[in-house]
CSV table of C-alpha atoms in Angstrom, one decimal:
chain,number,residue,atom,x,y,z
O,1,UNK,CA,-3.6,-50.4,-1.0
O,2,UNK,CA,-2.4,-49.2,-4.4
O,3,UNK,CA,-0.5,-46.0,-5.1
O,4,UNK,CA,-3.5,-44.8,-7.2
O,5,UNK,CA,-5.7,-45.1,-4.1
O,6,UNK,CA,-3.4,-42.8,-2.2
O,7,UNK,CA,-3.4,-40.1,-4.9
O,8,UNK,CA,-5.2,-36.9,-4.0
O,9,UNK,CA,-6.1,-33.7,-5.7
O,10,UNK,CA,-4.3,-30.5,-4.9
O,11,UNK,CA,-6.3,-27.9,-3.0
O,12,UNK,CA,-6.1,-24.8,-5.2
O,13,UNK,CA,-6.0,-21.5,-3.5
O,14,UNK,CA,-9.0,-19.1,-4.0
O,15,UNK,CA,-7.7,-15.6,-4.2
O,16,UNK,CA,-9.9,-12.8,-3.0
O,17,UNK,CA,-9.8,-9.0,-2.6
O,18,UNK,CA,-9.0,-7.5,0.7
O,19,UNK,CA,-11.4,-4.6,1.6
O,20,UNK,CA,-12.3,-3.3,5.0
O,21,UNK,CA,-10.5,-6.2,6.8
O,22,UNK,CA,-12.6,-8.7,4.9
O,23,UNK,CA,-12.1,-10.9,1.9
O,24,UNK,CA,-14.8,-10.3,-0.7
O,25,UNK,CA,-14.9,-11.6,-4.2
O,26,UNK,CA,-15.4,-8.9,-6.8
O,27,UNK,CA,-19.1,-7.7,-6.6
O,28,UNK,CA,-19.3,-8.4,-10.3
O,29,UNK,CA,-18.3,-12.1,-9.9
O,30,UNK,CA,-15.7,-11.7,-12.6
O,31,UNK,CA,-12.2,-13.3,-12.5
O,32,UNK,CA,-9.2,-13.3,-14.9
O,33,UNK,CA,-6.5,-15.9,-15.5
O,34,UNK,CA,-3.1,-15.2,-14.0
O,35,UNK,CA,-0.2,-17.0,-15.6
O,36,UNK,CA,3.5,-17.4,-14.8
O,37,UNK,CA,6.4,-16.0,-16.9
O,38,UNK,CA,6.1,-19.0,-19.2
O,39,UNK,CA,2.3,-18.7,-19.7
O,40,UNK,CA,1.4,-21.5,-17.3
O,41,UNK,CA,-1.9,-21.0,-15.4
O,42,UNK,CA,-1.4,-20.1,-11.8
O,43,UNK,CA,-4.8,-19.0,-10.5
O,44,UNK,CA,-8.0,-17.0,-11.2
O,45,UNK,CA,-7.8,-13.6,-9.6
O,46,UNK,CA,-10.8,-11.3,-8.9
O,47,UNK,CA,-11.4,-8.7,-11.6
O,48,UNK,CA,-12.4,-5.7,-9.5
O,49,UNK,CA,-15.1,-3.4,-10.7
O,50,UNK,CA,-15.7,0.3,-10.1
O,51,UNK,CA,-18.1,-0.7,-7.3
O,52,UNK,CA,-15.2,-2.5,-5.6
O,53,UNK,CA,-13.1,0.6,-5.9
O,54,UNK,CA,-15.8,2.7,-4.3
O,55,UNK,CA,-16.3,0.2,-1.5
O,56,UNK,CA,-12.6,0.4,-0.8
O,57,UNK,CA,-12.7,4.2,-0.5
O,58,UNK,CA,-15.5,3.9,2.0
O,59,UNK,CA,-13.5,1.4,4.1
O,60,UNK,CA,-10.4,3.5,3.9
O,61,UNK,CA,-12.2,6.7,4.9
O,62,UNK,CA,-13.8,4.9,7.8
O,63,UNK,CA,-10.5,3.6,9.1
O,64,UNK,CA,-8.6,6.9,8.7
O,65,UNK,CA,-9.6,8.6,11.9
O,66,UNK,CA,-8.4,5.9,14.2
O,67,UNK,CA,-5.3,5.1,12.3
O,68,UNK,CA,-4.2,8.7,11.8
O,69,UNK,CA,-5.0,9.3,15.5
O,70,UNK,CA,-2.8,6.4,16.7
O,71,UNK,CA,0.6,7.3,18.1
O,72,UNK,CA,3.5,7.1,15.6
O,73,UNK,CA,5.2,4.6,17.9
O,74,UNK,CA,2.1,2.4,17.8
O,75,UNK,CA,2.0,2.5,14.0
O,76,UNK,CA,5.7,1.4,14.0
O,77,UNK,CA,4.8,-1.6,16.2
O,78,UNK,CA,2.0,-2.6,13.7
O,79,UNK,CA,4.4,-2.4,10.7
O,80,UNK,CA,7.0,-4.4,12.5
O,81,UNK,CA,4.3,-7.0,13.3
O,82,UNK,CA,3.6,-7.3,9.5
O,83,UNK,CA,7.3,-8.1,9.0
O,84,UNK,CA,7.1,-10.7,11.8
O,85,UNK,CA,4.2,-12.4,10.1
O,86,UNK,CA,5.9,-12.3,6.7
O,87,UNK,CA,9.0,-13.9,8.1
O,88,UNK,CA,6.8,-16.9,9.2
O,89,UNK,CA,5.3,-17.3,5.7
O,90,UNK,CA,8.6,-16.7,3.8
O,91,UNK,CA,8.5,-19.9,1.9
O,92,UNK,CA,5.0,-19.2,0.5
O,93,UNK,CA,6.0,-15.8,-0.8
O,94,UNK,CA,9.2,-17.1,-2.3
O,95,UNK,CA,7.2,-19.5,-4.3
O,96,UNK,CA,4.6,-16.9,-5.4
O,97,UNK,CA,7.2,-14.3,-6.3
O,98,UNK,CA,9.3,-16.8,-8.3
O,99,UNK,CA,6.2,-17.8,-10.3
O,100,UNK,CA,5.0,-14.2,-10.7
O,101,UNK,CA,8.2,-12.7,-11.9
O,102,UNK,CA,10.0,-15.7,-13.5
O,103,UNK,CA,12.8,-15.7,-11.0
O,104,UNK,CA,14.9,-18.5,-9.6
O,105,UNK,CA,14.1,-19.6,-6.1
O,106,UNK,CA,17.3,-17.9,-4.9
O,107,UNK,CA,16.5,-14.5,-6.5
O,108,UNK,CA,12.9,-14.7,-5.3
O,109,UNK,CA,14.2,-15.4,-1.8
O,110,UNK,CA,16.3,-12.2,-2.0
O,111,UNK,CA,13.2,-10.3,-3.1
O,112,UNK,CA,11.1,-11.6,-0.2
O,113,UNK,CA,13.9,-10.9,2.3
O,114,UNK,CA,14.3,-7.4,1.0
O,115,UNK,CA,10.5,-6.9,1.3
O,116,UNK,CA,10.5,-8.0,4.9
O,117,UNK,CA,13.4,-5.7,5.6
O,118,UNK,CA,11.5,-2.8,3.9
O,119,UNK,CA,8.6,-3.2,6.4
O,120,UNK,CA,11.1,-3.0,9.3
O,121,UNK,CA,12.8,0.0,7.7
O,122,UNK,CA,9.6,2.0,7.5
O,123,UNK,CA,8.5,0.8,10.9
O,124,UNK,CA,11.6,2.5,12.3
O,125,UNK,CA,10.7,5.8,10.7
O,126,UNK,CA,7.1,6.2,12.0
O,127,UNK,CA,8.1,8.1,15.2
O,128,UNK,CA,11.1,9.9,13.6
O,129,UNK,CA,9.8,11.6,10.5
O,130,UNK,CA,8.1,14.4,12.5
O,131,UNK,CA,11.4,15.4,14.0
O,132,UNK,CA,13.0,15.5,10.6
O,133,UNK,CA,10.5,17.6,8.8
O,134,UNK,CA,8.8,19.4,11.7
O,135,UNK,CA,9.9,21.7,14.5
O,136,UNK,CA,9.9,25.2,15.9
O,137,UNK,CA,10.2,28.1,13.5
O,138,UNK,CA,12.0,31.4,14.3
O,139,UNK,CA,9.5,34.3,14.7
O,140,UNK,CA,10.2,38.0,15.1
O,141,UNK,CA,7.6,38.8,17.8
O,142,UNK,CA,6.1,37.7,21.1
O,143,UNK,CA,5.0,34.3,19.6
O,144,UNK,CA,6.3,30.8,19.1
O,145,UNK,CA,5.6,28.9,15.9
O,146,UNK,CA,5.5,25.2,15.5
O,147,UNK,CA,5.2,23.1,12.3
O,148,UNK,CA,4.2,19.4,12.4
O,149,UNK,CA,3.4,16.9,9.7
O,150,UNK,CA,-0.1,15.4,9.4
O,151,UNK,CA,-1.3,12.6,7.0
O,152,UNK,CA,-3.0,13.6,3.8
O,153,UNK,CA,-5.9,11.1,4.1
O,154,UNK,CA,-7.0,8.4,1.7
O,155,UNK,CA,-4.4,7.5,-0.8
O,156,UNK,CA,-4.9,5.4,-4.0
O,157,UNK,CA,-1.7,3.5,-4.9
O,158,UNK,CA,-1.0,1.9,-8.3
O,159,UNK,CA,1.6,-0.8,-7.4
O,160,UNK,CA,4.5,-1.3,-9.8
O,161,UNK,CA,3.7,-3.7,-12.6
O,162,UNK,CA,7.1,-5.5,-12.7
O,163,UNK,CA,7.9,-5.8,-9.0
O,164,UNK,CA,5.0,-7.7,-7.6
O,165,UNK,CA,6.1,-7.8,-4.0
O,166,UNK,CA,9.1,-5.6,-3.2
O,167,UNK,CA,7.8,-2.8,-5.3
O,168,UNK,CA,4.3,-3.1,-3.9
O,169,UNK,CA,5.5,-2.9,-0.3
O,170,UNK,CA,7.9,0.0,-1.2
O,171,UNK,CA,4.9,2.1,-2.3
O,172,UNK,CA,2.4,0.9,0.4
O,173,UNK,CA,4.5,0.9,3.6
O,174,UNK,CA,5.4,4.6,3.6
O,175,UNK,CA,1.7,5.6,3.0
O,176,UNK,CA,0.4,3.8,6.1
O,177,UNK,CA,3.5,4.5,8.2
O,178,UNK,CA,2.7,8.2,8.1
O,179,UNK,CA,-1.0,7.7,9.1
O,180,UNK,CA,-2.7,7.6,5.8
O,181,UNK,CA,-5.0,4.8,4.7
O,182,UNK,CA,-4.6,3.1,1.3
O,183,UNK,CA,-6.4,1.6,-1.6
O,184,UNK,CA,-3.8,-0.5,-3.6
O,185,UNK,CA,-4.3,-1.7,-7.1
O,186,UNK,CA,-2.0,-4.8,-7.4
O,187,UNK,CA,0.2,-5.5,-10.5
O,188,UNK,CA,-2.2,-6.4,-13.2
O,189,UNK,CA,-0.1,-9.2,-14.6
O,190,UNK,CA,1.2,-10.5,-11.2
O,191,UNK,CA,-1.4,-9.8,-8.5
O,192,UNK,CA,-1.0,-13.0,-6.4
O,193,UNK,CA,1.7,-11.9,-4.0
O,194,UNK,CA,-0.3,-8.7,-3.3
O,195,UNK,CA,-3.5,-10.7,-2.6
O,196,UNK,CA,-1.6,-13.1,-0.3
O,197,UNK,CA,-0.3,-10.0,1.5
O,198,UNK,CA,-3.9,-9.3,2.5
O,199,UNK,CA,-3.9,-12.5,4.5
O,200,UNK,CA,-0.8,-11.4,6.4
O,201,UNK,CA,-2.3,-7.9,7.1
O,202,UNK,CA,-5.5,-9.5,8.4
O,203,UNK,CA,-3.6,-11.7,10.8
O,204,UNK,CA,-1.3,-8.8,11.9
O,205,UNK,CA,-2.4,-5.9,14.0
O,206,UNK,CA,-3.3,-3.7,11.0
O,207,UNK,CA,-6.9,-2.4,11.6
O,208,UNK,CA,-9.4,-3.3,8.9
O,209,UNK,CA,-9.7,-0.7,6.2
O,210,UNK,CA,-6.2,0.8,6.7
O,211,UNK,CA,-5.1,-1.2,3.6
O,212,UNK,CA,-7.4,-2.3,0.9
O,213,UNK,CA,-6.1,-4.5,-1.9
O,214,UNK,CA,-7.8,-4.7,-5.4
O,215,UNK,CA,-6.8,-6.8,-8.4
O,216,UNK,CA,-7.8,-6.5,-12.0
O,217,UNK,CA,-7.4,-4.1,-14.9
O,218,UNK,CA,-5.3,-1.2,-13.6
O,219,UNK,CA,-6.9,1.4,-15.9
O,220,UNK,CA,-10.4,0.3,-15.1
O,221,UNK,CA,-9.9,0.5,-11.3
O,222,UNK,CA,-7.7,3.6,-11.3
O,223,UNK,CA,-9.9,5.8,-13.3
O,224,UNK,CA,-12.8,6.1,-10.8
O,225,UNK,CA,-10.3,6.3,-7.9
O,226,UNK,CA,-8.5,9.3,-9.5
O,227,UNK,CA,-11.8,11.1,-9.9
O,228,UNK,CA,-13.3,10.1,-6.6
O,229,UNK,CA,-14.0,13.2,-4.4
O,230,UNK,CA,-13.1,11.3,-1.2
O,231,UNK,CA,-9.6,10.2,-2.4
O,232,UNK,CA,-7.0,12.8,-1.3
O,233,UNK,CA,-3.9,11.6,-3.1
O,234,UNK,CA,-2.8,9.1,-5.8
O,235,UNK,CA,0.6,7.4,-6.4
O,236,UNK,CA,1.0,6.6,-10.1
O,237,UNK,CA,4.0,4.2,-9.7
O,238,UNK,CA,2.3,1.4,-11.7
O,239,UNK,CA,0.9,3.6,-14.5
O,240,UNK,CA,2.4,3.9,-17.9
O,241,UNK,CA,2.9,7.3,-19.5
O,242,UNK,CA,-0.5,7.5,-21.2
O,243,UNK,CA,-2.5,6.3,-18.2
O,244,UNK,CA,-0.5,8.5,-15.8
O,245,UNK,CA,-1.5,11.6,-17.9
O,246,UNK,CA,-5.1,10.6,-17.9
O,247,UNK,CA,-5.2,10.0,-14.2
O,248,UNK,CA,-3.5,13.3,-13.5
O,249,UNK,CA,-6.2,15.1,-15.3
O,250,UNK,CA,-8.9,13.2,-13.5
O,251,UNK,CA,-7.2,13.9,-10.1
O,252,UNK,CA,-7.2,17.6,-10.7
O,253,UNK,CA,-10.9,17.9,-10.1
O,254,UNK,CA,-10.5,18.0,-6.4
O,255,UNK,CA,-6.9,19.0,-6.1
O,256,UNK,CA,-5.5,15.6,-5.1
O,257,UNK,CA,-1.8,15.2,-4.4
O,258,UNK,CA,-0.3,13.3,-7.2
O,259,UNK,CA,3.0,11.4,-7.0
O,260,UNK,CA,4.2,10.9,-10.6
O,261,UNK,CA,5.8,7.6,-11.8
O,262,UNK,CA,9.6,7.6,-12.1
O,263,UNK,CA,10.9,5.7,-15.1
O,264,UNK,CA,14.0,4.3,-13.3
O,265,UNK,CA,12.7,3.3,-9.9
O,266,UNK,CA,15.1,0.8,-8.4
O,267,UNK,CA,13.0,-0.9,-5.7
O,268,UNK,CA,16.0,-2.8,-4.3
O,269,UNK,CA,17.8,0.5,-3.4
O,270,UNK,CA,17.6,1.8,0.2
O,271,UNK,CA,14.7,4.2,0.1
O,272,UNK,CA,15.0,7.8,1.2
O,273,UNK,CA,12.2,9.7,2.9
O,274,UNK,CA,10.6,11.0,-0.3
O,275,UNK,CA,7.7,8.6,-0.2
O,276,UNK,CA,7.2,9.3,3.5
O,277,UNK,CA,6.9,13.0,2.9
O,278,UNK,CA,4.9,12.7,-0.3
O,279,UNK,CA,1.6,12.3,1.5
O,280,UNK,CA,2.0,14.5,4.5
O,281,UNK,CA,0.7,18.0,5.0
O,282,UNK,CA,2.3,20.6,7.3
O,283,UNK,CA,0.2,22.1,10.1
O,284,UNK,CA,1.6,25.3,11.6
O,285,UNK,CA,0.5,26.6,15.0
O,286,UNK,CA,1.1,30.2,16.3
O,287,UNK,CA,1.0,30.8,20.0
O,288,UNK,CA,1.7,34.0,22.0
O,289,UNK,CA,4.4,34.0,24.6
O,290,UNK,CA,5.0,36.0,27.8
O,291,UNK,CA,2.0,37.8,29.2
O,292,UNK,CA,0.0,37.3,26.0
O,293,UNK,CA,0.3,33.6,26.4
O,294,UNK,CA,-1.5,33.5,29.7
O,295,UNK,CA,-4.8,33.0,28.1
O,296,UNK,CA,-3.6,29.9,26.3
O,297,UNK,CA,-5.0,31.1,22.9
O,298,UNK,CA,-3.5,29.8,19.7
O,299,UNK,CA,-3.5,30.9,16.1
């Protein structure tokens, strides 16, 4: 049998969105070409529409109750499971990150390993952040007063444009670690690692709708999300100065929390807790003590 007979065509990967635990194509049927750092074609990625963005909000809101109601320890287990699954697919992500960011295989491997470690880092914080920023407050009177953090709700996240995987996870993981649900707009130029992450999330223990991944034109998708009345917060990490200002104005319509982009974010640095606390609210409960507390009433 000749060598030519043994030749076979490569099976190209079909990239899809990740919304509500499923893998839809864009409802518009549109795609756009994704190329590597040298302009070589890599794949066609879905070009998300405003309808896709609205569908993602519906999925995120539906998932919020159960995810925010899960124990912090359980959320930590789920995030750790994501790290486990990524470890098993390390070679795939090294290849995708190298192509996406024009890195050598060695540097791409460093990025992927740092990304896996980032999931583990945030997994360890899920059941500790409440002790750091919550607690009992001194009160002058026959009462005790407790403050505890609660998730903000549905968070729209604009992933960093130049760090397609480590930057993406650095803005996504703290959002869901604290009990929020997320709609993530992947890097417009390099969306493929983000879309592949959807496959990892689907085969981990992350409930459908907790994370929703969209690809396409950042401004086109972000604008309806910023103005959406059922989105509670937005992270502008992947927005340029002009787009960030426009989205801030749109977000003001229903008093969203807005995390502004930082011009010198170093995604390789060990993160603090700023992104964990960015999308948390503080609930304070007053309760009478002594004889007044017998009734069990709270304020």
